[in-house]
Amino acid sequence: MAENKEEDVKLGANKFTERQPLGTAAQTDKDYKEPPPAPLFEPGELSSWSFYRAGIAEFIATFLFLYITVLTVMGVGRAPNKCASVGIQGIAWAFGGMIFALVYCTAGISGGHINPAVTFGLFLARKLSLTRAIFYIVMQSLGAIAGAGVVKGFMPGHYQSLQGGANFVNHGYTKGDGLGAEIVGTFVLVYTVFSATDAKRNARDSHVPLLAPLPIGFAVFLVHLATIPITGTGINPARSLGAAIIYNRDHAWNDHWIFWVGPFIGAALAAVYHVIVIRAIPFKSRAQC
């Protein structure tokens, strides 16, 4: 008996247990099995059609995302005054609404990442292989370039003067402000992605319907409301890259590193927080008294 108590102390067991287990402690082996981590390299994927189909889905989704959102930004920029356009709120709705629609459409094919930062965060959590992560990021970037290019083709006379929807740190803010906004904004997004797609949570709360694309799209909407005045809101390196390449002006490239470093740091922090804190396995004693 004494040995068991001593073992409990060593393992960090709580002296007073919850009457109703909370969080991961509420899980049982009956309702959920932890899937194995994705392998770092999976050469077999390269010979699978589903692998390439998923990459194509990411390309098309990011293409449509840039097309709708940058075109919305252009429309607001062309308006004679704020009351004659959808304004910042409309831009935020365009970004959030498109993410909601596109994640809903592509989640069953590619997982609906549409964002290298999301892909990076899920890779760190071992939800997909390095092979697939690199392929997704390449296809997302190409889709973003194509989407921004089509917008420029529709309005060649206005695209450059309206700054092409490119991201840069706005006047009155420092590069540190921009970097911080991108880190926190991406953390919010990727944390929401992890929470909305957590299979263990779905198993526990199966009586509560959860449409994953909705909270993800809403998170994008809210982050845009907060950070459009600071950086125009990147939180998606592919979106920033596509607009910067087609716009191609010095002030966009001078700040461009922020829209890769910030989102990747934010995604990494969200992955660490989710895996280590949110999904941590509670301490249990090896023997019951």
GROMACS .gro file of C-alpha atoms in nm:
model
  289
    1MET     CA    1   0.000   0.000   0.000
    2ALA     CA    2   0.276   0.241   0.095
    3GLU     CA    3   0.468   0.151  -0.218
    4ASN     CA    4   0.165   0.229  -0.435
    5LYS     CA    5   0.122   0.569  -0.271
    6GLU     CA    6   0.487   0.648  -0.321
    7GLU     CA    7   0.457   0.547  -0.688
    8ASP     CA    8   0.161   0.780  -0.729
    9VAL     CA    9   0.362   1.071  -0.594
   10LYS     CA   10   0.646   0.996  -0.831
   11LEU     CA   11   0.406   0.990  -1.125
   12GLY     CA   12   0.242   1.317  -1.025
   13ALA     CA   13  -0.101   1.168  -0.951
   14ASN     CA   14  -0.357   1.406  -0.800
   15LYS     CA   15  -0.459   1.335  -0.440
   16PHE     CA   16  -0.816   1.445  -0.508
   17THR     CA   17  -0.958   1.326  -0.838
   18GLU     CA   18  -1.228   1.508  -1.033
   19ARG     CA   19  -1.583   1.388  -0.973
   20GLN     CA   20  -1.635   1.422  -1.348
   21PRO     CA   21  -1.314   1.378  -1.551
   22LEU     CA   22  -1.225   1.680  -1.761
   23GLY     CA   23  -1.048   1.719  -2.095
   24THR     CA   24  -0.827   1.431  -2.198
   25ALA     CA   25  -0.900   1.257  -1.867
   26ALA     CA   26  -1.255   1.201  -1.991
   27GLN     CA   27  -1.134   0.981  -2.276
   28THR     CA   28  -1.160   0.605  -2.274
   29ASP     CA   29  -1.020   0.347  -2.509
   30LYS     CA   30  -1.376   0.263  -2.611
   31ASP     CA   31  -1.450   0.591  -2.789
   32TYR     CA   32  -1.113   0.686  -2.936
   33LYS     CA   33  -0.786   0.536  -3.049
   34GLU     CA   34  -0.486   0.765  -3.094
   35PRO     CA   35  -0.372   0.741  -3.457
   36PRO     CA   36   0.000   0.679  -3.510
   37PRO     CA   37   0.211   0.982  -3.608
   38ALA     CA   38   0.268   1.031  -3.978
   39PRO     CA   39   0.610   0.914  -4.097
   40LEU     CA   40   0.867   1.182  -4.171
   41PHE     CA   41   0.921   1.049  -4.521
   42GLU     CA   42   0.666   0.839  -4.706
   43PRO     CA   43   0.800   0.759  -5.055
   44GLY     CA   44   0.494   0.550  -5.134
   45GLU     CA   45   0.284   0.866  -5.152
   46LEU     CA   46   0.464   0.972  -5.468
   47SER     CA   47   0.306   0.682  -5.660
   48SER     CA   48  -0.045   0.745  -5.528
   49TRP     CA   49  -0.305   0.940  -5.726
   50SER     CA   50  -0.469   1.058  -5.403
   51PHE     CA   51  -0.144   1.240  -5.317
   52TYR     CA   52  -0.148   1.441  -5.641
   53ARG     CA   53  -0.524   1.492  -5.624
   54ALA     CA   54  -0.479   1.648  -5.280
   55GLY     CA   55  -0.209   1.882  -5.417
   56ILE     CA   56  -0.433   1.987  -5.705
   57ALA     CA   57  -0.714   2.056  -5.458
   58GLU     CA   58  -0.479   2.280  -5.256
   59PHE     CA   59  -0.376   2.463  -5.574
   60ILE     CA   60  -0.734   2.528  -5.687
   61ALA     CA   61  -0.851   2.627  -5.339
   62THR     CA   62  -0.567   2.877  -5.291
   63PHE     CA   63  -0.623   3.010  -5.643
   64LEU     CA   64  -0.990   3.077  -5.568
   65PHE     CA   65  -0.902   3.220  -5.228
   66LEU     CA   66  -0.666   3.479  -5.377
   67TYR     CA   67  -0.901   3.556  -5.664
   68ILE     CA   68  -1.198   3.644  -5.443
   69THR     CA   69  -1.010   3.812  -5.159
   70VAL     CA   70  -0.769   4.026  -5.363
   71LEU     CA   71  -1.052   4.127  -5.595
   72THR     CA   72  -1.247   4.238  -5.287
   73VAL     CA   73  -0.947   4.439  -5.166
   74MET     CA   74  -0.922   4.600  -5.510
   75GLY     CA   75  -1.290   4.690  -5.504
   76VAL     CA   76  -1.255   4.865  -5.169
   77GLY     CA   77  -0.945   5.047  -5.292
   78ARG     CA   78  -1.122   5.174  -5.605
   79ALA     CA   79  -1.425   5.309  -5.419
   80PRO     CA   80  -1.442   5.691  -5.389
   81ASN     CA   81  -1.512   5.663  -5.015
   82LYS     CA   82  -1.555   5.399  -4.747
   83CYS     CA   83  -1.933   5.421  -4.756
   84ALA     CA   84  -1.932   5.326  -5.124
   85SER     CA   85  -1.766   4.990  -5.057
   86VAL     CA   86  -1.784   4.696  -4.821
   87GLY     CA   87  -1.496   4.846  -4.621
   88ILE     CA   88  -1.261   4.663  -4.384
   89GLN     CA   89  -1.548   4.455  -4.248
   90GLY     CA   90  -1.631   4.336  -4.598
   91ILE     CA   91  -1.268   4.244  -4.665
   92ALA     CA   92  -1.258   4.046  -4.341
   93TRP     CA   93  -1.580   3.867  -4.436
   94ALA     CA   94  -1.438   3.785  -4.781
   95PHE     CA   95  -1.130   3.621  -4.629
   96GLY     CA   96  -1.319   3.440  -4.355
   97GLY     CA   97  -1.607   3.339  -4.579
   98MET     CA   98  -1.380   3.198  -4.849
   99ILE     CA   99  -1.184   2.995  -4.595
  100PHE     CA  100  -1.511   2.857  -4.459
  101ALA     CA  101  -1.632   2.759  -4.808
  102LEU     CA  102  -1.299   2.622  -4.933
  103VAL     CA  103  -1.218   2.421  -4.620
  104TYR     CA  104  -1.567   2.273  -4.642
  105CYS     CA  105  -1.507   2.177  -5.008
  106THR     CA  106  -1.154   2.037  -4.978
  107ALA     CA  107  -1.134   1.897  -4.624
  108GLY     CA  108  -1.219   1.546  -4.742
  109ILE     CA  109  -0.957   1.554  -5.018
  110SER     CA  110  -0.651   1.733  -4.884
  111GLY     CA  111  -0.751   1.836  -4.534
  112GLY     CA  112  -0.831   2.187  -4.656
  113HIS     CA  113  -0.511   2.361  -4.546
  114ILE     CA  114  -0.499   2.644  -4.807
  115ASN     CA  115  -0.217   2.797  -4.602
  116PRO     CA  116   0.151   2.698  -4.562
  117ALA     CA  117   0.139   2.799  -4.195
  118VAL     CA  118  -0.145   2.553  -4.129
  119THR     CA  119   0.044   2.284  -4.318
  120PHE     CA  120   0.359   2.359  -4.117
  121GLY     CA  121   0.174   2.343  -3.786
  122LEU     CA  122   0.009   2.012  -3.873
  123PHE     CA  123   0.344   1.875  -3.989
  124LEU     CA  124   0.504   1.964  -3.654
  125ALA     CA  125   0.220   1.777  -3.483
  126ARG     CA  126   0.298   1.477  -3.708
  127LYS     CA  127  -0.038   1.491  -3.882
  128LEU     CA  128   0.121   1.460  -4.226
  129SER     CA  129   0.455   1.362  -4.374
  130LEU     CA  130   0.731   1.601  -4.476
  131THR     CA  131   0.681   1.487  -4.836
  132ARG     CA  132   0.318   1.592  -4.834
  133ALA     CA  133   0.388   1.914  -4.641
  134ILE     CA  134   0.642   2.035  -4.897
  135PHE     CA  135   0.414   1.941  -5.187
  136TYR     CA  136   0.121   2.126  -5.030
  137ILE     CA  137   0.324   2.442  -4.968
  138VAL     CA  138   0.450   2.445  -5.329
  139MET     CA  139   0.098   2.396  -5.470
  140GLN     CA  140  -0.050   2.657  -5.237
  141SER     CA  141   0.213   2.911  -5.344
  142LEU     CA  142   0.155   2.842  -5.714
  143GLY     CA  143  -0.220   2.869  -5.668
  144ALA     CA  144  -0.182   3.203  -5.491
  145ILE     CA  145   0.038   3.342  -5.768
  146ALA     CA  146  -0.214   3.232  -6.031
  147GLY     CA  147  -0.507   3.381  -5.837
  148ALA     CA  148  -0.340   3.719  -5.795
  149GLY     CA  149  -0.233   3.710  -6.161
  150VAL     CA  150  -0.592   3.665  -6.279
  151VAL     CA  151  -0.701   3.964  -6.069
  152LYS     CA  152  -0.429   4.178  -6.228
  153GLY     CA  153  -0.547   4.060  -6.571
  154PHE     CA  154  -0.898   4.188  -6.494
  155MET     CA  155  -0.781   4.535  -6.391
  156PRO     CA  156  -0.434   4.606  -6.537
  157GLY     CA  157  -0.489   4.980  -6.518
  158HIS     CA  158  -0.569   4.986  -6.146
  159TYR     CA  159  -0.382   4.691  -6.001
  160GLN     CA  160  -0.046   4.862  -5.943
  161SER     CA  161  -0.196   5.189  -5.817
  162LEU     CA  162  -0.407   4.995  -5.565
  163GLN     CA  163  -0.095   4.810  -5.443
  164GLY     CA  164  -0.218   4.473  -5.564
  165GLY     CA  165  -0.351   4.356  -5.229
  166ALA     CA  166   0.009   4.303  -5.116
  167ASN     CA  167   0.096   4.281  -4.747
  168PHE     CA  168   0.333   4.528  -4.583
  169VAL     CA  169   0.358   4.704  -4.249
  170ASN     CA  170   0.139   5.013  -4.263
  171HIS     CA  171   0.254   5.362  -4.175
  172GLY     CA  172   0.265   5.427  -3.802
  173TYR     CA  173   0.364   5.070  -3.711
  174THR     CA  174   0.709   4.916  -3.675
  175LYS     CA  175   0.831   4.592  -3.825
  176GLY     CA  176   0.821   4.448  -3.473
  177ASP     CA  177   0.452   4.541  -3.452
  178GLY     CA  178   0.389   4.367  -3.782
  179LEU     CA  179   0.580   4.057  -3.680
  180GLY     CA  180   0.395   4.034  -3.349
  181ALA     CA  181   0.058   4.077  -3.521
  182GLU     CA  182   0.139   3.797  -3.764
  183ILE     CA  183   0.258   3.563  -3.489
  184VAL     CA  184  -0.049   3.610  -3.269
  185GLY     CA  185  -0.291   3.613  -3.561
  186THR     CA  186  -0.154   3.287  -3.700
  187PHE     CA  187  -0.154   3.133  -3.354
  188VAL     CA  188  -0.527   3.206  -3.329
  189LEU     CA  189  -0.590   3.048  -3.669
  190VAL     CA  190  -0.380   2.734  -3.624
  191TYR     CA  191  -0.499   2.681  -3.267
  192THR     CA  192  -0.855   2.694  -3.400
  193VAL     CA  193  -0.766   2.444  -3.674
  194PHE     CA  194  -0.627   2.200  -3.418
  195SER     CA  195  -0.928   2.239  -3.191
  196ALA     CA  196  -1.190   2.215  -3.466
  197THR     CA  197  -1.034   1.905  -3.622
  198ASP     CA  198  -0.938   1.720  -3.304
  199ALA     CA  199  -1.074   1.368  -3.348
  200LYS     CA  200  -1.047   1.299  -2.975
  201ARG     CA  201  -1.264   1.599  -2.900
  202ASN     CA  202  -1.519   1.485  -3.157
  203ALA     CA  203  -1.527   1.140  -2.995
  204ARG     CA  204  -1.583   1.287  -2.650
  205ASP     CA  205  -1.838   1.550  -2.757
  206SER     CA  206  -2.007   1.348  -3.030
  207HIS     CA  207  -2.345   1.471  -2.909
  208VAL     CA  208  -2.243   1.827  -3.002
  209PRO     CA  209  -2.239   1.880  -3.379
  210LEU     CA  210  -1.920   2.055  -3.488
  211LEU     CA  211  -1.875   2.189  -3.839
  212ALA     CA  212  -1.498   2.240  -3.849
  213PRO     CA  213  -1.485   2.493  -4.138
  214LEU     CA  214  -1.712   2.736  -3.950
  215PRO     CA  215  -1.486   2.817  -3.652
  216ILE     CA  216  -1.181   2.821  -3.881
  217GLY     CA  217  -1.341   3.072  -4.116
  218PHE     CA  218  -1.467   3.278  -3.824
  219ALA     CA  219  -1.115   3.287  -3.673
  220VAL     CA  220  -0.980   3.421  -4.005
  221PHE     CA  221  -1.254   3.686  -4.008
  222LEU     CA  222  -1.177   3.804  -3.655
  223VAL     CA  223  -0.801   3.815  -3.707
  224HIS     CA  224  -0.852   4.027  -4.019
  225LEU     CA  225  -1.069   4.273  -3.829
  226ALA     CA  226  -0.791   4.315  -3.575
  227THR     CA  227  -0.482   4.328  -3.795
  228ILE     CA  228  -0.581   4.474  -4.134
  229PRO     CA  229  -0.480   4.822  -4.007
  230ILE     CA  230  -0.135   4.687  -3.909
  231THR     CA  231  -0.021   4.459  -4.192
  232GLY     CA  232  -0.323   4.412  -4.415
  233THR     CA  233  -0.330   4.070  -4.244
  234GLY     CA  234  -0.115   3.797  -4.388
  235ILE     CA  235  -0.132   3.490  -4.157
  236ASN     CA  236  -0.091   3.295  -4.481
  237PRO     CA  237   0.251   3.299  -4.650
  238ALA     CA  238   0.110   3.180  -4.983
  239ARG     CA  239  -0.142   3.465  -4.992
  240SER     CA  240   0.137   3.716  -4.917
  241LEU     CA  241   0.374   3.560  -5.171
  242GLY     CA  242   0.122   3.552  -5.454
  243ALA     CA  243   0.025   3.917  -5.409
  244ALA     CA  244   0.389   4.028  -5.370
  245ILE     CA  245   0.507   3.851  -5.686
  246ILE     CA  246   0.231   3.995  -5.904
  247TYR     CA  247   0.252   4.344  -5.748
  248ASN     CA  248   0.637   4.336  -5.737
  249ARG     CA  249   0.725   4.664  -5.567
  250ASP     CA  250   1.013   4.727  -5.327
  251HIS     CA  251   0.809   4.821  -5.020
  252ALA     CA  252   0.620   4.491  -5.039
  253TRP     CA  253   0.940   4.288  -5.064
  254ASN     CA  254   1.111   4.485  -4.785
  255ASP     CA  255   0.854   4.357  -4.536
  256HIS     CA  256   0.788   4.022  -4.699
  257TRP     CA  257   1.000   3.820  -4.455
  258ILE     CA  258   0.754   3.914  -4.181
  259PHE     CA  259   0.477   3.724  -4.359
  260TRP     CA  260   0.675   3.400  -4.356
  261VAL     CA  261   0.859   3.421  -4.026
  262GLY     CA  262   0.556   3.546  -3.828
  263PRO     CA  263   0.306   3.283  -3.949
  264PHE     CA  264   0.555   2.998  -3.912
  265ILE     CA  265   0.640   3.102  -3.554
  266GLY     CA  266   0.270   3.138  -3.472
  267ALA     CA  267   0.192   2.798  -3.623
  268ALA     CA  268   0.478   2.634  -3.432
  269LEU     CA  269   0.360   2.785  -3.103
  270ALA     CA  270   0.004   2.666  -3.169
  271ALA     CA  271   0.127   2.314  -3.247
  272VAL     CA  272   0.338   2.300  -2.930
  273TYR     CA  273   0.053   2.435  -2.719
  274HIS     CA  274  -0.198   2.188  -2.861
  275VAL     CA  275   0.025   1.880  -2.838
  276ILE     CA  276   0.193   1.947  -2.504
  277VAL     CA  277  -0.074   2.134  -2.309
  278ILE     CA  278  -0.416   2.064  -2.459
  279ARG     CA  279  -0.357   1.703  -2.560
  280ALA     CA  280  -0.123   1.606  -2.275
  281ILE     CA  281  -0.200   1.260  -2.133
  282PRO     CA  282  -0.294   1.295  -1.764
  283PHE     CA  283  -0.076   1.126  -1.504
  284LYS     CA  284  -0.211   0.793  -1.382
  285SER     CA  285  -0.094   0.555  -1.114
  286ARG     CA  286   0.029   0.216  -1.227
  287ALA     CA  287  -0.147   0.036  -0.949
  288GLN     CA  288  -0.480   0.092  -0.784
  289CYS     CA  289  -0.514   0.065  -0.409
   0.00000   0.00000   0.00000
